[in-house]
Amino acid sequence: MKLINKKNKNYTQIFQLFTEEAWEKAKKKHHKNIATLFSGKKYEVFIQTDEDSIIYMIGLGKSTLQNFEIQQVAVKFSQTQKDKLQTAPTLILADFLNEKQFEEFIKGLLLGTYTYPFDRKHAFWNPQFEIHFENLSQKKLDAVLSKAEALANGQTACQEWLNKPANLKKPDILSSYLKNLAKKYDFKYTVFNRKKCEELGLGAYLSVNQGSAYDAAFTIIEYKTSVKNAKTFGLVGKCVLFDTGGISLKDHTNMHYMKSDMGGATAVIGTLIYAAEMKVPVNIIAVLPITDNAISEKAFLPSDVITAYNGKTIEVLNTDAEGRMILADGLSYLAKNYKTDFLIDLATLTGSSVRMFGDTCGAMFSNNEELKNRLIKTGDQTNQRVWNLPLWDIWKDDIQSDVADLKNISMKPIGDCIIAAKFLEQFTENHPKWAHLDIAGVAFGSTGYAKEKAATGYGVQLLADLIENYQ
Ligand code: BES
Ligand code: MG
Ligand code: ZN
């Protein structure tokens, strides 16, 4: 796609955007013949043709709509009209849109091209596809396009990896992708295999990996800005490539969904891509503890007591609570070895958070008011919402063990997402600005591009907006 500030005399393809209010006015003046056929409601598309051109009239809904809703409309338009769209100079008529709103529209057009497997065959990825828009300067249009493309590249990479079936995302396949990504974007890339992890004492991570047929890959990716005094974000993404539950085996009914247990990691990967392409003036240290949670004769057992990286001992009472084990070492490794301004982990961590919030928001836990409020605000703006839950010390009583410093589950059938967060807090090494996002309900679910549950891309826009606006 190209964005160009111009307007020719004739177009074979026009996208004309209307809010309900804008349509009310326009229909009386220019469109009496179709006044009752279109109303401007959100997602409505009416195709008008004459000898020379096809006009896609696109409804945005009420003029009070939020910016992310423009993106939603564009996503759906892109998804549903893709077979009809031509690679031809296309005029966009929407003089009431400001720059930010236009940006959301373009982002949506690109994000809506995603299907699995991603092939970029959609007309919008064709360099010959020109969008002509008169209401913003060429400079602004250039900025809009680079931002939209960076986001689309980040979010679709996130979706693609999450959607891959388990046999196509074994640790070595993901590792070679990450290695290439590091080369492409000039990230510093470090990976610890099982032997190295043993030397380092990453015992909580290794307890999960020991049952795997694949070597450990505790991965660290660093993005550095050249801007001085920039903030540093430590990001930890749960990267369980498939979660069988281990010896505490999951029920078979929905087990195939557990290919999505790397949703925290894919959100981080998408954010790294965005940051690199946009040269966002922050530093990012990303830790991705990569493994599967397999059932095998070497797998860890309920009752095992293991020693985590920070020296705390953990009694494993349920091997299906593996996410908190690998995140424990991810968090304390990052906190002990790097100086970061913010420490944020993202994880498809608990069924409890799914039962609580469904696909409406992620469950957030944080020890810092400022970070908490920023995440809530960014979540509201991007529609990748989070809701704050407590980290009160009374919850810590439930993870006290008789044989270790902590146990990995509480025996009570309540509030496991809070329990898990409280568990993770013990591995943040008192980092003053930590947030944990349990995204089990939002990373993988219903989408406009797949019949079954699929990757939503949750987390990329949330983190991209957060780092971009955190000066
Ligand atoms: N990966 C799951 C959490 C999950 C559930 C993600 C549903 C996406 C959708 C996690 O490892 C897990 O198995 N959690 C257990 C913890 C329990 C054993 C305390 C759970 O939530 O059932
Ligand atoms: Mg599990
Ligand atoms: Zn899991």
Coordinates of C-alpha atoms and ligand atoms in Angstrom, one line a residue:
M1 CA 0.0 0.0 0.0
K2 CA 1.0 3.6 -0.6
L3 CA -0.6 6.7 0.9
I4 CA -0.5 9.7 -1.3
N5 CA -1.8 13.2 -0.8
K6 CA -3.6 13.9 -4.0
K7 CA -7.0 13.7 -5.8
N8 CA -7.4 12.8 -9.4
K9 CA -10.5 13.4 -11.5
N10 CA -11.6 9.9 -11.8
Y11 CA -11.4 6.8 -9.6
T12 CA -12.4 3.2 -10.2
Q13 CA -12.5 2.6 -6.5
I14 CA -13.6 4.9 -3.7
F15 CA -13.9 4.3 0.1
Q16 CA -16.3 6.8 1.5
L17 CA -16.6 6.9 5.3
F18 CA -19.7 8.1 7.2
T19 CA -20.7 8.5 10.8
E20 CA -24.5 8.2 11.2
E21 CA -24.6 12.0 11.7
A22 CA -22.5 12.7 8.6
W23 CA -24.8 10.4 6.6
E24 CA -27.9 12.2 7.9
K25 CA -26.6 15.4 6.3
A26 CA -25.2 13.9 3.2
K27 CA -28.2 11.8 2.2
K28 CA -30.5 14.8 1.9
K29 CA -28.0 16.7 -0.3
H30 CA -26.4 14.1 -2.5
H31 CA -27.8 10.7 -2.0
K32 CA -31.6 11.0 -2.1
N33 CA -31.9 7.9 -4.3
I34 CA -30.3 5.6 -1.7
A35 CA -31.3 7.5 1.5
T36 CA -33.0 4.4 3.0
L37 CA -30.5 1.8 1.8
F38 CA -27.6 2.9 4.1
S39 CA -27.6 4.4 7.6
G40 CA -23.9 4.8 8.6
K41 CA -24.2 2.2 11.4
K42 CA -21.0 0.7 12.7
Y43 CA -19.6 -2.0 10.3
E44 CA -22.3 -1.3 7.6
V45 CA -20.9 -1.4 4.0
F46 CA -23.0 -0.4 1.0
I47 CA -21.6 -0.8 -2.4
Q48 CA -22.7 1.8 -5.0
T49 CA -21.7 1.5 -8.6
D50 CA -21.9 3.5 -11.8
E51 CA -20.2 3.1 -15.2
D52 CA -16.8 4.2 -14.0
S53 CA -16.4 3.5 -10.3
I54 CA -17.3 1.4 -7.3
I55 CA -17.9 3.3 -4.1
Y56 CA -17.7 1.5 -0.9
M57 CA -19.8 3.4 1.6
I58 CA -18.5 2.5 5.1
G59 CA -20.5 3.1 8.3
L60 CA -18.6 4.1 11.4
G61 CA -21.5 4.5 13.8
K62 CA -22.2 7.4 16.1
S63 CA -19.8 10.4 15.7
T64 CA -18.9 10.0 19.4
L65 CA -17.1 6.7 18.5
Q66 CA -13.7 6.0 20.0
N67 CA -10.6 5.8 17.9
F68 CA -10.2 2.0 18.3
E69 CA -13.7 1.6 16.8
I70 CA -12.5 3.0 13.5
Q71 CA -9.8 0.3 13.5
Q72 CA -12.4 -2.3 14.2
V73 CA -14.5 -1.1 11.3
A74 CA -11.5 -1.1 9.0
V75 CA -10.4 -4.6 10.1
K76 CA -13.9 -6.0 9.3
F77 CA -14.0 -4.1 6.0
S78 CA -10.6 -5.5 5.0
Q79 CA -11.6 -9.1 6.0
T80 CA -15.0 -9.1 4.4
Q81 CA -14.4 -7.3 1.1
K82 CA -11.0 -8.7 0.3
D83 CA -12.2 -10.8 -2.7
K84 CA -13.8 -7.7 -4.4
L85 CA -11.1 -5.1 -3.8
Q86 CA -9.0 -4.1 -6.8
T87 CA -5.4 -3.0 -6.8
A88 CA -6.1 0.4 -8.2
P89 CA -5.7 4.0 -7.0
T90 CA -8.4 4.4 -4.4
L91 CA -9.8 7.6 -3.1
I92 CA -10.7 7.9 0.6
L93 CA -13.4 10.4 1.3
A94 CA -13.6 11.2 5.0
D95 CA -12.8 14.8 5.6
F96 CA -14.0 14.7 9.2
L97 CA -11.2 12.3 10.3
N98 CA -8.3 13.7 12.2
E99 CA -4.8 12.3 11.8
K100 CA -5.1 9.8 14.7
Q101 CA -8.5 8.6 13.4
F102 CA -7.1 8.2 9.9
E103 CA -4.2 6.2 11.4
E104 CA -6.6 3.9 13.1
F105 CA -8.4 3.3 9.8
I106 CA -5.2 2.4 7.9
K107 CA -4.0 0.2 10.8
G108 CA -7.3 -1.6 10.6
L109 CA -7.0 -2.1 6.8
L110 CA -3.7 -3.8 7.2
L111 CA -4.5 -5.8 10.4
G112 CA -7.6 -7.1 8.6
T113 CA -5.5 -8.7 6.0
Y114 CA -4.3 -11.4 8.4
T115 CA -5.4 -15.0 7.9
Y116 CA -3.5 -18.2 8.9
P117 CA -1.1 -19.0 7.3
F118 CA -0.2 -15.4 6.6
D119 CA 0.7 -14.8 2.9
R120 CA 0.3 -11.1 2.4
K121 CA -1.7 -11.8 -0.8
H122 CA -4.3 -9.2 0.2
A123 CA -4.6 -6.2 -2.2
F124 CA -3.6 -3.9 0.7
W125 CA -0.1 -5.4 0.7
N126 CA 0.4 -4.7 -3.0
P127 CA 2.8 -1.8 -3.5
Q128 CA 0.6 -0.8 -6.5
F129 CA -2.3 -0.2 -4.1
E130 CA -2.5 3.5 -3.7
I131 CA -4.7 5.3 -1.3
H132 CA -5.3 8.9 -2.1
F133 CA -6.3 11.2 0.8
E134 CA -6.4 14.9 0.5
N135 CA -6.9 15.9 4.1
L136 CA -3.4 15.2 5.5
S137 CA 0.0 16.4 4.3
Q138 CA 2.3 13.9 2.6
K139 CA 4.5 14.0 5.6
K140 CA 1.7 13.0 7.9
L141 CA 0.6 10.3 5.5
D142 CA 4.1 8.9 5.5
A143 CA 4.1 8.8 9.3
V144 CA 0.7 7.1 9.4
L145 CA 1.8 4.4 7.0
S146 CA 5.1 3.6 8.7
K147 CA 3.3 3.3 12.0
A148 CA 0.5 1.1 10.6
E149 CA 2.9 -1.1 8.8
A150 CA 5.1 -1.5 11.9
L151 CA 2.1 -2.4 13.9
A152 CA 0.7 -4.8 11.3
N153 CA 4.2 -6.5 11.1
G154 CA 4.3 -6.9 14.8
Q155 CA 0.8 -8.0 15.4
T156 CA 0.6 -10.4 12.5
A157 CA 3.9 -12.1 13.6
C158 CA 2.4 -12.5 17.0
Q159 CA -0.8 -14.0 15.6
E160 CA 1.1 -16.3 13.2
W161 CA 3.2 -17.9 15.9
L162 CA 0.3 -18.4 18.2
N163 CA -1.8 -20.0 15.5
K164 CA 0.8 -22.4 14.4
P165 CA 0.0 -26.0 15.3
A166 CA 2.3 -27.6 17.9
N167 CA 4.3 -29.6 15.4
L168 CA 5.3 -26.5 13.6
K169 CA 6.6 -24.6 16.6
K170 CA 9.0 -26.9 18.3
P171 CA 11.6 -25.0 20.3
D172 CA 14.3 -25.2 17.6
I173 CA 12.0 -23.8 15.0
L174 CA 11.0 -20.8 17.2
S175 CA 14.6 -20.3 18.2
S176 CA 15.9 -20.1 14.6
Y177 CA 13.1 -17.6 13.9
L178 CA 14.1 -15.4 16.8
K179 CA 17.7 -15.7 15.9
N180 CA 16.9 -14.4 12.4
L181 CA 14.7 -11.7 13.8
A182 CA 17.6 -10.6 15.9
K183 CA 19.8 -10.4 12.9
K184 CA 17.2 -8.4 10.9
Y185 CA 16.5 -5.9 13.6
D186 CA 19.9 -5.8 15.3
F187 CA 18.7 -7.2 18.6
K188 CA 21.1 -8.8 21.0
Y189 CA 20.2 -12.4 21.2
T190 CA 21.2 -14.8 24.0
V191 CA 20.0 -18.3 24.6
F192 CA 20.7 -20.7 27.4
N193 CA 20.5 -24.5 26.7
R194 CA 19.7 -27.0 29.5
K195 CA 23.4 -27.4 30.5
K196 CA 23.8 -23.6 30.8
C197 CA 20.5 -23.2 32.7
E198 CA 21.7 -25.9 35.2
E199 CA 24.9 -23.9 35.7
L200 CA 23.0 -20.7 36.2
G201 CA 20.5 -22.4 38.6
L202 CA 17.4 -21.7 36.6
G203 CA 15.7 -24.6 38.5
A204 CA 12.1 -23.6 38.3
Y205 CA 12.3 -23.2 34.5
L206 CA 14.2 -26.5 34.2
S207 CA 11.7 -28.4 36.3
V208 CA 9.2 -27.8 33.5
N209 CA 11.7 -28.4 30.7
Q210 CA 13.2 -31.6 32.1
G211 CA 10.3 -33.6 30.8
S212 CA 10.6 -32.2 27.3
A213 CA 12.1 -34.1 24.4
Y214 CA 13.6 -30.7 23.3
D215 CA 16.5 -28.8 24.7
A216 CA 16.0 -25.8 26.9
A217 CA 16.0 -22.4 25.3
F218 CA 15.9 -19.7 28.0
T219 CA 16.0 -16.7 25.6
I220 CA 16.9 -13.1 26.1
I221 CA 16.4 -10.5 23.4
E222 CA 17.5 -6.9 23.8
Y223 CA 16.4 -3.9 21.8
K224 CA 18.5 -0.7 22.4
T225 CA 17.7 2.8 21.4
S226 CA 20.4 5.3 20.6
V227 CA 18.5 7.9 22.5
K228 CA 20.2 8.8 25.8
N229 CA 18.4 8.4 29.2
A230 CA 15.7 6.3 27.7
K231 CA 13.5 4.2 29.9
T232 CA 14.2 0.5 30.0
F233 CA 11.3 -2.0 30.0
G234 CA 11.9 -5.6 31.2
L235 CA 9.3 -7.9 29.5
V236 CA 8.8 -11.5 30.4
G237 CA 6.5 -13.6 28.1
K238 CA 5.3 -17.0 29.1
C239 CA 6.4 -19.3 26.2
V240 CA 5.0 -22.7 26.7
L241 CA 4.7 -24.0 23.2
F242 CA 2.2 -26.7 24.2
D243 CA 0.8 -27.3 27.6
T244 CA -0.3 -30.9 28.2
G245 CA -0.5 -30.2 31.9
G246 CA 2.4 -32.7 32.4
I247 CA 1.8 -35.5 34.9
S248 CA -1.1 -33.5 36.2
L249 CA -2.5 -34.1 32.7
K250 CA -5.2 -31.9 31.3
D251 CA -8.5 -33.3 30.1
H252 CA -8.5 -34.0 26.3
T253 CA -11.6 -32.0 25.4
N254 CA -10.0 -28.6 24.7
M255 CA -6.3 -29.6 24.9
H256 CA -5.6 -28.5 21.4
Y257 CA -6.1 -24.9 22.5
M258 CA -3.0 -25.3 24.5
K259 CA -0.9 -24.5 21.5
S260 CA -1.8 -20.9 22.5
D261 CA 0.1 -21.1 25.8
M262 CA 2.8 -18.9 24.3
G263 CA 0.5 -15.9 24.0
G264 CA 2.6 -13.8 26.4
A265 CA 5.7 -14.5 24.4
T266 CA 4.1 -13.7 21.1
A267 CA 2.8 -10.3 22.4
V268 CA 6.4 -9.5 23.4
I269 CA 7.8 -10.6 20.0
G270 CA 5.2 -8.4 18.3
T271 CA 6.2 -5.5 20.5
L272 CA 9.9 -6.0 19.8
I273 CA 9.2 -5.8 16.0
Y274 CA 7.1 -2.7 16.4
A275 CA 9.7 -1.0 18.6
A276 CA 12.5 -1.8 16.1
E277 CA 10.6 -0.7 13.1
M278 CA 9.5 2.5 14.7
K279 CA 12.8 3.1 16.5
V280 CA 10.8 3.7 19.6
P281 CA 13.1 5.6 22.1
V282 CA 13.1 3.0 24.8
N283 CA 15.2 0.0 25.7
I284 CA 13.6 -3.5 26.0
I285 CA 15.0 -6.5 27.7
A286 CA 12.8 -9.4 26.8
V287 CA 13.0 -12.8 28.5
L288 CA 11.2 -15.7 26.9
P289 CA 11.6 -19.0 28.7
I290 CA 10.8 -21.4 25.9
T291 CA 9.7 -25.0 26.6
D292 CA 6.7 -27.3 26.3
N293 CA 5.0 -28.9 29.3
A294 CA 5.3 -32.5 28.3
I295 CA 4.3 -35.7 29.8
S296 CA 7.2 -38.2 29.9
E297 CA 9.2 -40.4 32.2
K298 CA 11.5 -37.5 32.9
A299 CA 8.7 -35.0 33.6
F300 CA 8.6 -33.3 37.0
L301 CA 6.3 -34.9 39.6
P302 CA 3.7 -33.6 42.0
S303 CA 5.6 -33.4 45.4
D304 CA 8.9 -32.4 43.8
V305 CA 10.7 -29.7 45.6
I306 CA 12.9 -27.6 43.4
T307 CA 15.1 -24.6 43.9
A308 CA 14.4 -21.5 41.8
Y309 CA 17.0 -19.1 40.4
N310 CA 16.6 -16.7 43.3
G311 CA 17.2 -19.5 45.8
K312 CA 13.6 -20.0 47.0
T313 CA 12.3 -23.5 47.1
I314 CA 9.0 -24.5 45.5
E315 CA 6.9 -27.6 46.3
V316 CA 5.3 -28.6 43.0
L317 CA 1.7 -29.7 43.8
N318 CA 0.4 -29.5 40.3
T319 CA 2.6 -29.8 37.2
D320 CA -0.1 -28.0 35.2
A321 CA 0.7 -24.8 37.1
E322 CA 3.9 -24.7 35.0
G323 CA 3.6 -21.1 33.7
R324 CA 4.3 -19.6 37.2
M325 CA 7.4 -21.9 37.4
I326 CA 9.0 -20.7 34.3
L327 CA 8.0 -17.1 34.9
A328 CA 9.4 -17.2 38.4
D329 CA 12.9 -17.7 36.9
G330 CA 12.2 -15.4 34.0
L331 CA 11.3 -12.6 36.4
S332 CA 14.1 -13.1 38.9
Y333 CA 16.7 -13.6 36.2
L334 CA 15.7 -10.3 34.6
A335 CA 15.4 -8.4 37.9
K336 CA 18.8 -9.7 39.2
N337 CA 20.8 -9.2 36.0
Y338 CA 19.4 -6.1 34.4
K339 CA 18.5 -2.6 35.6
T340 CA 15.0 -1.8 34.3
D341 CA 12.6 1.0 35.0
F342 CA 9.6 -1.3 34.5
L343 CA 9.1 -5.0 34.8
I344 CA 6.1 -6.4 33.0
D345 CA 5.2 -10.1 32.5
L346 CA 2.5 -11.4 30.2
A347 CA 1.2 -14.9 30.4
T348 CA -1.7 -17.1 29.4
L349 CA -1.5 -18.2 33.0
T350 CA -4.8 -19.3 34.5
G351 CA -8.2 -20.7 33.7
S352 CA -9.3 -18.7 36.7
S353 CA -8.8 -15.4 34.8
V354 CA -10.8 -16.8 31.9
R355 CA -13.6 -17.7 34.2
M356 CA -13.5 -14.3 35.7
F357 CA -13.3 -12.0 32.7
G358 CA -13.9 -14.2 29.6
D359 CA -12.5 -12.5 26.6
T360 CA -13.2 -8.9 27.8
C361 CA -9.9 -8.0 29.4
G362 CA -6.7 -9.3 30.9
A363 CA -6.3 -9.6 34.7
M364 CA -3.7 -7.2 35.9
F365 CA -1.7 -7.2 39.1
S366 CA 0.8 -4.5 40.0
N367 CA 2.7 -2.9 42.9
N368 CA 2.8 0.5 41.3
E369 CA 0.0 3.0 40.9
E370 CA 1.5 4.9 38.0
L371 CA 2.2 1.8 35.9
K372 CA -1.2 0.4 36.8
N373 CA -3.0 3.6 35.7
R374 CA -1.0 3.8 32.5
L375 CA -1.8 0.2 31.6
I376 CA -5.5 0.8 32.3
K377 CA -5.6 3.9 30.2
T378 CA -3.6 2.4 27.3
G379 CA -5.8 -0.7 27.5
D380 CA -9.0 1.4 27.2
Q381 CA -7.6 3.4 24.3
T382 CA -6.4 0.3 22.3
N383 CA -9.3 -1.9 23.4
Q384 CA -6.8 -4.4 24.8
R385 CA -8.1 -3.8 28.2
V386 CA -6.8 -4.8 31.6
W387 CA -8.6 -4.9 35.0
N388 CA -6.8 -4.5 38.2
L389 CA -7.0 -7.2 40.9
P390 CA -5.6 -7.3 44.4
L391 CA -2.2 -8.5 45.6
W392 CA -3.1 -8.4 49.3
D393 CA -0.8 -10.4 51.6
I394 CA -3.6 -12.6 52.9
W395 CA -3.3 -14.5 49.6
K396 CA 0.2 -15.4 50.5
D397 CA -1.0 -17.6 53.3
D398 CA -2.4 -20.0 50.7
I399 CA 1.0 -20.7 49.1
Q400 CA 2.8 -21.6 52.3
S401 CA 4.3 -25.1 52.1
D402 CA 5.4 -27.5 54.9
V403 CA 8.4 -28.7 52.9
A404 CA 9.5 -25.6 50.9
D405 CA 9.4 -21.8 50.9
L406 CA 6.3 -21.9 48.7
K407 CA 3.9 -24.3 46.9
N408 CA 2.9 -23.7 43.3
I409 CA -0.8 -23.9 43.9
S410 CA -3.2 -23.3 46.7
M411 CA -5.4 -26.1 47.7
K412 CA -8.5 -23.9 47.7
P413 CA -10.6 -23.9 44.5
I414 CA -10.8 -20.1 44.4
G415 CA -9.0 -17.1 43.0
D416 CA -6.2 -19.0 41.3
C417 CA -5.2 -16.0 39.1
I418 CA -4.6 -14.0 42.3
I419 CA -2.7 -16.9 43.8
A420 CA -0.5 -17.2 40.7
A421 CA 0.2 -13.4 40.8
K422 CA 1.0 -13.6 44.5
F423 CA 3.4 -16.5 43.7
L424 CA 5.1 -14.5 40.9
E425 CA 5.5 -11.5 43.2
Q426 CA 7.9 -13.6 45.3
F427 CA 10.3 -13.7 42.3
T428 CA 10.3 -10.0 41.3
E429 CA 13.1 -9.2 43.8
N430 CA 11.1 -6.3 45.1
H431 CA 11.2 -4.5 41.7
P432 CA 9.3 -1.2 42.5
K433 CA 7.4 -1.1 39.2
W434 CA 6.1 -4.5 38.3
A435 CA 2.9 -5.5 36.5
H436 CA 1.7 -9.0 35.7
L437 CA -0.9 -9.4 33.0
D438 CA -2.8 -12.7 32.9
I439 CA -4.0 -12.9 29.4
A440 CA -5.4 -16.4 29.2
G441 CA -8.8 -15.3 28.2
V442 CA -7.9 -12.7 25.6
A443 CA -4.9 -14.0 23.6
F444 CA -6.8 -16.7 21.8
G445 CA -10.5 -16.5 21.0
S446 CA -13.1 -15.6 18.4
T447 CA -11.8 -13.5 15.6
G448 CA -13.1 -12.2 12.3
Y449 CA -10.7 -14.3 10.2
A450 CA -11.1 -17.9 11.5
K451 CA -14.0 -20.2 12.2
E452 CA -12.5 -21.6 15.4
K453 CA -10.7 -19.9 18.2
A454 CA -7.6 -18.1 16.9
A455 CA -4.9 -15.6 17.9
T456 CA -6.3 -12.1 18.6
G457 CA -3.0 -10.3 18.6
Y458 CA -3.8 -9.1 22.2
G459 CA -0.9 -7.3 23.9
V460 CA 0.9 -5.9 20.9
Q461 CA -1.0 -2.7 20.7
L462 CA -1.2 -2.4 24.4
L463 CA 2.6 -2.6 24.9
A464 CA 3.4 -0.7 21.7
D465 CA 1.2 2.2 22.9
L466 CA 2.6 2.0 26.4
I467 CA 6.3 2.2 25.4
E468 CA 5.7 4.8 22.8
N469 CA 3.9 7.2 25.3
Y470 CA 6.1 6.6 28.3
Q471 CA 8.7 9.4 28.2
Ligands
BES1 N1 -1.9 -22.6 30.3 C1 -2.8 -22.8 31.4 C2 -3.8 -21.7 31.6 C3 -4.8 -21.5 30.5 C4 -6.1 -22.0 30.7 C5 -4.5 -20.7 29.4 C6 -7.1 -21.7 29.7 C7 -5.5 -20.5 28.4 C8 -6.7 -21.0 28.6 C9 -2.0 -23.0 32.7 O1 -0.7 -23.5 32.6 C10 -2.7 -23.9 33.6 O2 -2.8 -25.1 33.2 N2 -3.3 -23.4 34.7 C11 -4.0 -24.3 35.6 C12 -3.5 -24.0 37.0 C13 -4.1 -24.9 38.0 C14 -3.5 -26.3 37.9 C15 -3.8 -24.4 39.4 C16 -5.5 -23.9 35.4 O3 -5.8 -22.7 35.3 O4 -6.3 -24.7 35.4
MG2 MG -0.7 -25.6 32.7
ZN3 ZN 0.2 -23.3 30.8

